[in-house]
XYZ file of C-alpha atoms in Angstrom:
568
model
C 0.000 0.000 0.000
C 2.909 2.360 0.624
C 3.625 2.790 -3.098
C -0.055 3.086 -4.081
C -1.085 6.229 -5.910
C -4.731 7.158 -6.217
C -5.782 7.455 -9.849
C -7.947 9.896 -11.766
C -8.526 8.772 -15.367
C -9.709 10.876 -18.291
C -11.611 8.929 -20.934
C -14.400 6.464 -21.646
C -14.613 4.147 -18.638
C -15.105 0.976 -20.712
C -11.594 0.798 -22.272
C -10.082 2.182 -19.061
C -11.688 -0.590 -17.013
C -10.573 -3.182 -19.554
C -7.005 -1.973 -19.975
C -6.024 -0.447 -16.623
C -7.958 -2.034 -13.742
C -6.795 -5.564 -12.791
C -9.094 -8.464 -11.909
C -10.442 -8.463 -8.345
C -8.554 -5.318 -7.305
C -11.457 -3.128 -6.100
C -13.367 -3.419 -2.808
C -16.295 -1.107 -3.527
C -17.870 0.371 -6.664
C -20.265 3.301 -6.522
C -21.631 4.681 -9.770
C -24.144 7.375 -10.569
C -24.331 7.078 -14.359
C -26.514 9.069 -16.728
C -29.846 7.324 -16.551
C -32.343 8.578 -19.097
C -32.581 10.132 -22.506
C -33.376 13.572 -21.100
C -30.306 13.735 -18.845
C -27.079 15.495 -19.688
C -24.108 13.532 -18.484
C -21.520 15.706 -16.768
C -23.651 18.813 -16.424
C -21.506 19.793 -13.488
C -22.689 23.303 -12.784
C -25.303 25.867 -13.691
C -24.686 29.459 -14.581
C -25.924 32.251 -12.325
C -28.973 32.495 -14.552
C -29.874 28.927 -13.578
C -29.273 27.592 -17.081
C -27.099 24.588 -17.768
C -23.675 25.504 -19.094
C -23.558 25.046 -22.836
C -19.817 24.534 -22.451
C -20.516 21.110 -21.005
C -21.242 19.095 -24.087
C -23.046 15.854 -23.370
C -20.241 13.335 -23.467
C -22.530 10.326 -23.898
C -24.946 12.122 -26.223
C -24.902 9.361 -28.841
C -25.670 6.616 -26.310
C -29.211 7.887 -25.835
C -30.204 7.170 -29.412
C -30.184 3.830 -31.138
C -27.672 3.933 -33.945
C -24.706 2.166 -35.453
C -22.614 2.144 -32.277
C -25.470 0.763 -30.160
C -26.219 -1.867 -32.787
C -22.558 -2.939 -32.901
C -22.298 -3.128 -29.098
C -25.532 -5.114 -28.964
C -24.340 -7.754 -31.406
C -20.965 -7.957 -29.682
C -22.767 -8.783 -26.414
C -25.055 -11.309 -28.117
C -22.049 -13.040 -29.677
C -20.490 -13.558 -26.229
C -23.609 -15.333 -24.954
C -24.561 -15.884 -21.328
C -27.161 -14.312 -19.058
C -26.434 -10.759 -20.220
C -26.973 -11.762 -23.851
C -30.278 -13.396 -22.882
C -31.335 -10.243 -21.057
C -30.494 -7.945 -23.959
C -32.277 -10.123 -26.502
C -35.410 -10.240 -24.347
C -35.433 -6.492 -23.876
C -34.765 -5.865 -27.552
C -38.116 -7.535 -28.137
C -39.782 -5.447 -25.418
C -38.147 -2.059 -26.040
C -37.099 -2.262 -29.680
C -34.341 0.025 -30.976
C -35.200 2.753 -28.445
C -33.254 5.269 -26.397
C -33.668 3.125 -23.264
C -32.413 0.068 -25.134
C -29.363 2.027 -26.285
C -28.704 3.014 -22.672
C -28.937 -0.570 -21.409
C -26.645 -1.754 -24.198
C -24.115 0.902 -23.147
C -24.326 -0.077 -19.488
C -24.126 -3.871 -19.961
C -20.424 -4.237 -20.910
C -19.427 -1.659 -18.304
C -21.207 -3.535 -15.515
C -19.521 -6.753 -16.641
C -16.141 -5.047 -16.289
C -17.072 -3.712 -12.862
C -17.934 -7.224 -11.746
C -14.565 -8.433 -13.039
C -12.578 -5.830 -11.104
C -14.509 -6.375 -7.835
C -12.939 -8.577 -5.196
C -14.904 -11.607 -4.023
C -15.792 -9.698 -0.855
C -16.699 -6.550 -2.788
C -19.975 -4.707 -3.319
C -21.456 -2.393 -5.925
C -23.991 0.428 -5.506
C -25.734 1.743 -8.626
C -27.479 5.103 -8.136
C -30.307 5.906 -10.559
C -33.825 7.284 -10.740
C -37.094 5.334 -11.081
C -37.297 5.842 -14.854
C -34.547 3.251 -15.360
C -34.132 1.466 -12.009
C -36.376 -1.499 -12.877
C -34.482 -2.170 -16.108
C -31.117 -1.730 -14.397
C -32.045 -4.130 -11.594
C -32.812 -6.841 -14.126
C -29.529 -6.093 -15.891
C -27.721 -6.311 -12.537
C -29.446 -9.667 -11.941
C -27.986 -10.850 -15.235
C -24.483 -9.563 -14.471
C -24.199 -10.431 -10.752
C -26.924 -13.123 -10.405
C -30.232 -12.407 -8.707
C -29.200 -14.068 -5.431
C -26.473 -11.431 -4.941
C -29.064 -8.652 -4.731
C -28.907 -7.140 -1.232
C -31.044 -4.010 -1.149
C -32.976 -1.468 -3.115
C -32.211 1.664 -1.126
C -34.598 4.589 -1.458
C -33.120 8.057 -0.907
C -35.451 11.009 -0.567
C -33.482 13.431 -2.707
C -35.781 16.447 -2.609
C -38.712 17.977 -0.766
C -42.302 17.768 -1.947
C -43.003 18.071 -5.666
C -46.445 19.129 -6.774
C -47.724 17.152 -9.734
C -51.429 17.451 -10.538
C -51.720 14.000 -12.118
C -49.471 11.680 -10.086
C -47.658 11.173 -6.798
C -44.850 13.668 -6.324
C -41.516 12.178 -7.524
C -39.039 12.853 -4.717
C -36.715 9.845 -4.542
C -33.748 8.174 -6.177
C -32.963 4.459 -6.126
C -29.629 2.921 -5.109
C -29.310 -0.753 -6.078
C -26.910 -2.733 -3.855
C -25.360 -6.047 -4.973
C -22.463 -8.087 -3.659
C -20.179 -10.144 -5.855
C -20.476 -13.272 -3.698
C -22.407 -14.628 -0.721
C -19.608 -13.694 1.684
C -19.062 -9.946 1.422
C -17.765 -7.132 3.604
C -20.415 -5.427 5.712
C -19.785 -3.105 8.618
C -22.927 -2.945 10.792
C -23.771 0.702 11.053
C -26.366 2.946 12.586
C -28.312 6.029 11.684
C -29.841 8.634 14.007
C -33.193 7.843 15.600
C -36.165 9.843 14.407
C -37.565 12.138 17.083
C -41.080 10.704 16.753
C -39.655 7.201 17.222
C -37.826 8.255 20.392
C -40.941 9.841 21.866
C -43.206 6.887 21.105
C -40.867 3.974 21.887
C -38.254 5.061 24.434
C -40.598 6.440 27.064
C -39.027 4.620 30.033
C -35.813 5.520 31.806
C -33.646 4.170 34.642
C -30.097 4.728 35.852
C -28.766 3.011 32.706
C -30.664 5.279 30.353
C -33.777 5.385 28.166
C -35.305 2.079 27.060
C -38.341 0.454 25.542
C -39.824 -2.968 26.297
C -39.664 -5.878 23.847
C -40.724 -9.508 23.964
C -38.489 -12.209 25.438
C -40.371 -14.858 23.456
C -40.792 -15.752 19.816
C -43.623 -17.395 17.881
C -43.812 -21.197 17.826
C -42.811 -23.934 20.272
C -39.379 -25.552 20.597
C -38.330 -28.945 21.950
C -35.051 -27.727 23.480
C -34.425 -25.656 26.604
C -35.843 -22.551 24.911
C -39.244 -24.222 25.376
C -38.767 -25.031 29.063
C -40.242 -23.176 32.007
C -38.287 -20.387 33.700
C -39.252 -18.945 37.077
C -42.801 -20.189 36.741
C -43.303 -18.897 33.199
C -43.979 -21.532 30.535
C -43.731 -20.198 26.950
C -44.850 -23.514 25.437
C -48.262 -23.162 27.035
C -48.700 -20.005 24.978
C -47.434 -21.538 21.747
C -44.155 -19.625 22.012
C -40.501 -20.115 23.037
C -37.827 -18.054 24.802
C -35.981 -15.726 22.396
C -33.028 -14.349 24.343
C -31.261 -11.259 22.915
C -27.787 -12.476 21.986
C -25.712 -9.269 21.890
C -26.327 -8.321 25.514
C -25.597 -11.839 26.805
C -22.365 -12.017 24.792
C -21.358 -8.638 26.200
C -22.010 -9.829 29.766
C -20.660 -13.393 29.579
C -18.214 -13.284 26.672
C -18.405 -14.981 23.288
C -16.880 -18.312 24.351
C -19.144 -18.724 27.402
C -22.292 -17.811 25.490
C -22.686 -21.129 23.669
C -22.217 -23.111 26.902
C -25.095 -21.403 28.716
C -28.616 -22.801 28.739
C -31.503 -20.543 27.848
C -32.486 -20.337 31.510
C -28.932 -19.373 32.546
C -28.927 -16.609 29.930
C -32.208 -15.298 31.312
C -30.784 -15.411 34.848
C -27.746 -13.435 33.680
C -29.923 -10.778 32.093
C -32.084 -10.526 35.201
C -29.046 -10.241 37.479
C -27.963 -7.195 35.478
C -31.464 -5.641 35.486
C -32.182 -6.143 31.770
C -35.557 -7.793 32.517
C -38.718 -5.939 33.391
C -41.221 -7.691 35.681
C -44.725 -6.398 35.068
C -47.177 -5.896 37.905
C -50.160 -8.213 38.302
C -52.955 -7.520 35.875
C -56.671 -7.052 36.487
C -57.198 -10.790 37.058
C -54.278 -11.023 39.443
C -52.030 -12.752 36.912
C -48.582 -11.334 36.209
C -47.735 -10.752 32.566
C -44.692 -12.319 30.926
C -41.346 -10.693 31.755
C -40.037 -8.410 29.053
C -36.632 -7.242 27.869
C -35.367 -3.683 28.374
C -33.844 -2.542 25.089
C -31.775 0.543 25.790
C -31.266 3.450 23.460
C -27.917 3.013 21.735
C -25.900 5.258 19.430
C -28.512 4.851 16.729
C -30.787 2.435 14.923
C -29.457 0.002 12.311
C -29.326 1.575 8.846
C -32.575 1.210 6.932
C -33.212 0.947 3.198
C -35.354 4.104 3.158
C -33.055 7.068 3.719
C -34.841 10.190 4.892
C -32.175 11.638 7.201
C -29.643 12.512 4.468
C -30.862 15.743 2.971
C -30.198 17.131 -0.518
C -27.598 19.869 -0.799
C -29.433 23.147 -0.329
C -28.361 26.494 -1.727
C -26.676 27.508 1.543
C -24.854 24.232 2.265
C -21.144 24.614 2.881
C -20.304 21.625 0.675
C -22.366 22.941 -2.250
C -20.177 23.539 -5.299
C -22.939 24.546 -7.710
C -23.317 21.241 -9.575
C -26.989 20.241 -9.982
C -26.200 16.496 -9.903
C -23.947 16.731 -6.835
C -24.776 14.134 -4.158
C -24.413 14.841 -0.417
C -21.132 13.704 1.109
C -23.036 12.144 4.022
C -24.803 9.764 1.619
C -21.496 8.574 0.175
C -20.000 8.403 3.661
C -22.759 6.028 4.735
C -22.149 3.738 1.752
C -18.350 3.784 1.942
C -18.264 3.088 5.688
C -20.776 0.245 5.433
C -19.054 -1.589 2.572
C -15.308 -0.890 2.901
C -12.527 -0.537 5.462
C -9.608 1.851 5.723
C -7.050 1.130 3.005
C -9.635 -0.490 0.694
C -9.988 0.625 -2.935
C -13.118 2.548 -3.936
C -13.951 2.974 -7.642
C -16.305 5.536 -9.191
C -16.374 5.051 -12.981
C -18.666 8.078 -13.572
C -17.070 10.367 -10.997
C -18.516 13.700 -12.215
C -17.762 16.372 -9.630
C -15.765 13.924 -7.477
C -17.909 13.460 -4.354
C -17.118 9.740 -4.077
C -13.372 10.092 -4.322
C -13.272 13.122 -2.037
C -15.170 11.217 0.679
C -13.031 8.112 0.101
C -9.925 10.263 0.556
C -11.251 11.703 3.824
C -12.107 8.232 5.148
C -8.589 6.898 4.455
C -9.616 4.736 1.502
C -7.670 4.424 -1.713
C -9.580 5.474 -4.806
C -9.929 5.363 -8.591
C -12.059 7.910 -10.445
C -12.919 7.929 -14.151
C -14.575 10.683 -16.142
C -14.974 11.358 -19.833
C -14.527 15.140 -19.823
C -11.481 17.256 -19.102
C -13.792 19.798 -17.511
C -14.656 17.287 -14.770
C -10.990 16.433 -14.232
C -10.157 20.111 -13.706
C -13.036 20.604 -11.277
C -12.090 17.494 -9.299
C -8.476 18.611 -8.965
C -9.656 21.913 -7.492
C -12.077 20.155 -5.140
C -9.451 17.735 -3.816
C -6.940 20.539 -3.231
C -9.484 22.789 -1.491
C -10.977 20.034 0.665
C -7.887 18.161 1.773
C -5.042 20.644 1.431
C -1.679 19.330 2.625
C -3.333 16.083 3.800
C -4.210 15.069 0.230
C -2.709 11.690 -0.658
C -0.576 11.438 -3.810
C -2.590 10.840 -6.964
C -1.961 10.819 -10.693
C -4.063 11.956 -13.628
C -3.971 9.460 -16.489
C -5.210 9.757 -20.048
C -4.666 13.483 -20.502
C -2.025 14.800 -22.920
C 1.470 14.945 -21.478
C 3.320 16.183 -24.568
C 2.733 18.198 -27.719
C 2.061 15.145 -29.884
C -0.724 13.818 -27.661
C -2.186 17.346 -27.413
C -2.306 17.519 -31.217
C -3.979 14.112 -31.319
C -6.655 15.216 -28.841
C -7.348 18.350 -30.896
C -7.874 16.251 -34.021
C -10.283 13.879 -32.250
C -12.335 16.443 -30.302
C -11.555 20.138 -30.334
C -13.905 20.855 -27.417
C -12.174 18.314 -25.195
C -8.889 19.895 -26.270
C -10.261 23.290 -25.320
C -11.319 22.116 -21.844
C -7.956 20.454 -21.307
C -6.064 23.596 -22.393
C -8.184 25.769 -20.092
C -7.433 23.334 -17.287
C -3.708 23.966 -17.765
C -4.267 27.548 -16.572
C -7.037 26.702 -14.046
C -9.697 28.512 -16.071
C -13.404 27.769 -16.213
C -15.082 27.357 -19.615
C -17.240 30.228 -20.799
C -20.981 29.696 -20.901
C -21.401 29.270 -24.641
C -18.366 27.715 -26.281
C -20.408 26.366 -29.183
C -22.670 29.375 -29.762
C -22.204 32.833 -31.087
C -23.622 35.693 -29.092
C -22.864 37.354 -25.786
C -19.767 35.243 -25.138
C -18.381 35.332 -28.692
C -14.606 35.323 -28.625
C -14.348 34.033 -25.049
C -13.613 30.360 -24.432
C -12.802 30.579 -20.736
C -12.221 32.936 -17.861
C -10.490 33.405 -14.522
C -11.895 35.685 -11.811
C -9.627 37.428 -9.315
C -9.907 40.149 -6.679
C -6.955 42.485 -6.098
C -8.471 45.445 -4.240
C -10.736 46.204 -1.301
C -13.924 46.599 -3.344
C -14.682 42.875 -3.328
C -15.634 43.071 -7.004
C -14.046 40.373 -9.148
C -12.026 41.264 -12.220
C -11.613 38.916 -15.118
C -9.010 37.249 -17.297
C -10.629 36.190 -20.581
C -9.119 33.396 -22.631
C -9.229 32.141 -26.183
C -8.028 28.671 -27.184
C -6.994 27.908 -30.768
C -6.205 24.437 -32.060
C -5.826 25.448 -35.707
C -3.924 28.004 -37.757
C -3.276 31.324 -35.976
C -2.344 34.809 -37.234
C -1.860 38.359 -35.941
C -5.499 39.186 -36.707
C -6.513 36.782 -33.914
C -4.643 38.924 -31.391
C -6.291 42.117 -32.676
C -9.664 40.411 -32.259
C -8.830 39.444 -28.673
C -7.844 43.065 -27.937
C -11.313 44.037 -29.107
C -12.860 41.455 -26.778
C -10.856 42.864 -23.871
C -12.239 46.337 -24.521
C -15.770 45.096 -25.143
C -15.926 43.020 -21.942
C -13.844 45.463 -19.869
C -11.593 42.555 -18.899
C -8.351 43.171 -17.025
C -6.184 40.673 -18.898
C -6.478 38.489 -21.986
C -4.841 35.128 -22.572
C -4.375 33.507 -25.995
C -3.594 29.767 -25.870
C -2.447 28.259 -29.148
C -1.518 24.777 -30.280
C 0.616 26.178 -33.090
C 3.673 28.339 -32.256
C 2.779 32.051 -32.361
C 4.296 34.229 -35.083
C 6.519 37.251 -34.430
C 3.737 39.524 -35.705
C 1.364 38.045 -33.111
C 3.811 38.767 -30.288
C 4.308 42.329 -31.514
C 0.539 42.848 -31.583
C 0.233 41.493 -28.033
C 2.919 43.827 -26.679
C 1.028 46.829 -28.059
C -1.851 46.094 -25.639
C 0.202 47.461 -22.746
C -0.028 46.435 -19.091
C -2.578 45.901 -16.353
C -1.477 47.435 -13.030
C -2.869 45.686 -9.981
C -4.238 47.764 -7.140
C -2.538 45.380 -4.721
C 0.697 46.923 -3.429
C 3.489 44.896 -1.900
C 5.046 46.143 1.336
C 7.546 48.911 0.560
C 6.232 49.356 -2.981
C 4.777 52.663 -4.142
C 2.767 51.074 -6.952
C 1.024 47.828 -7.759
C 2.432 44.905 -9.714
C 2.250 45.101 -13.527
C 1.082 42.290 -15.830
C 1.075 42.161 -19.648
C -2.498 42.924 -20.644
C -2.443 40.453 -23.500
C -0.429 37.248 -23.156
C 0.243 34.495 -25.681
C 0.988 31.003 -24.399
C 1.605 28.048 -26.654
C 0.688 24.543 -25.513
C 4.394 23.760 -25.507
C 4.954 26.744 -23.186
C 2.343 25.456 -20.745
C 3.636 21.879 -20.848
C 7.094 23.245 -20.089
C 5.831 24.980 -16.963
C 5.196 28.537 -18.139
C 2.352 30.279 -16.292
C -0.294 32.820 -17.173
C 0.517 36.034 -15.301
C -2.237 37.730 -13.276
C -2.846 38.761 -9.623
C -3.210 35.633 -7.505
C -3.982 37.156 -4.129
C -7.614 35.989 -4.231
C -8.934 33.822 -7.060
C -12.700 33.336 -7.455
C -12.971 31.251 -10.633
C -14.391 28.081 -9.079
C -16.539 27.883 -5.975
C -14.175 26.694 -3.261
C -14.891 23.377 -1.575
C -15.072 23.482 2.211
C -12.002 22.278 4.087
C -12.830 18.880 5.601
C -9.970 17.310 7.603
C -9.534 13.552 7.723
C -10.484 11.833 10.992
C -7.514 10.325 12.813
C -9.165 6.918 13.178
C -12.036 4.938 11.707
C -15.389 5.857 13.223
C -17.679 3.072 14.398
C -20.917 4.862 13.539
C -22.022 6.737 10.499
C -22.069 10.249 11.943
């Protein structure tokens, strides 16, 4: 474990799983994939207007429509045979060449790979909404076998929704499977509901609050659990003694427990005042003794989660991503199904909640995402949240040299643009594919360098094709139009001498921030040209870095020094 490096992969998770994740190397998989034809995968934030960012192109856009790729993947799965092939053929008859069928065909080979990489003791949690959960559960039955299904967990993800023609849709579904019959499970608790405390735990003694439960179970037994104890005969009532095990083991020890008779266990409980003796009833007959069940740290976790609330607009952990899940939900899952040092995989890691929580809980982690925008956002989140405590990690799949940068630009110029903006820690502009208000701006950086609290802006253009001096003149016009402080021009091709001359003519931006002993603020070239080779070689964009406001900062969340036994 000492030489382990956490991994953040850029790319399609299917080839990454196949080529980079070994068999039975992962302890826990959590995935929150795109789950219907109306969803935009990787819509990681909204603009201030509330609109989705047009910069975030739907990475899996083609998977929602049946086409050549879906058809090819379908026949590849059918050729392999097995339960998954049977499932897909049956649903092809039911669904036809539909968007939902395309989605299931996309998910099938990925789930097979996730099963392969899971250890025998591992578990998988698939987070989805009710529009696809029933199909996905059947697909999970095919991949993992139906007997490995453990729970359908319901999470109330939002408050009441008013719908005039149906029940308000307020929940998500989390489907929980294990790889084998013997799997890791850490018994965990959740807080008691106040109404439950008031109605059940109404009694109290010097040990604490308790409620009364039966000491007998339904049906008769031939062994000592059916024998009389202190004048009480459970057999006469068609029942038998059902002694709570945990308390007896705590009092007598695990080895002694199995040697005790049922009557001796009852004596032990009574000696330690765990048994309540009711007063005589109206007919003068005493009722059966009952067991005092004391209020513990919490109740066992339930499969309907109502105590983990959605991230509201004022929440400290809120980063502005509409699909962001609460850290407490992931904490509950990770603690229940993994231990410190285990490997947690999120193959659709989006804004990085899973890996950030795994990092805080001393787990090792692997995250995969198909957009460079997500990778940039996750890097910022990890740095903000964990600071100097952040474990070493590596980013794989992104360009590391000029040749691979050129290859990315040829395959997908928008992915190249996001990657290039990530090199200077910039956020994509709202409309990278549309002309209009943001024309000429591909990305921006916000900074504050005076006492006004008003952010100033660095605007950026990214060019993957041929460049000329006219491009720099155009950027100067954008600077004036948008009243930006500084402009940055990132180019894949080397800039010409004429371009550099044009940039110099833009002059300087003088920061209002003054260093101690300085009569004036620091100066920065108002228009800067950086080639991809410059950035890969370590050259930086120059601007005031006293307070940067480009991305919403994640709250600092220190790691606990030791594993917690409960969930909260």
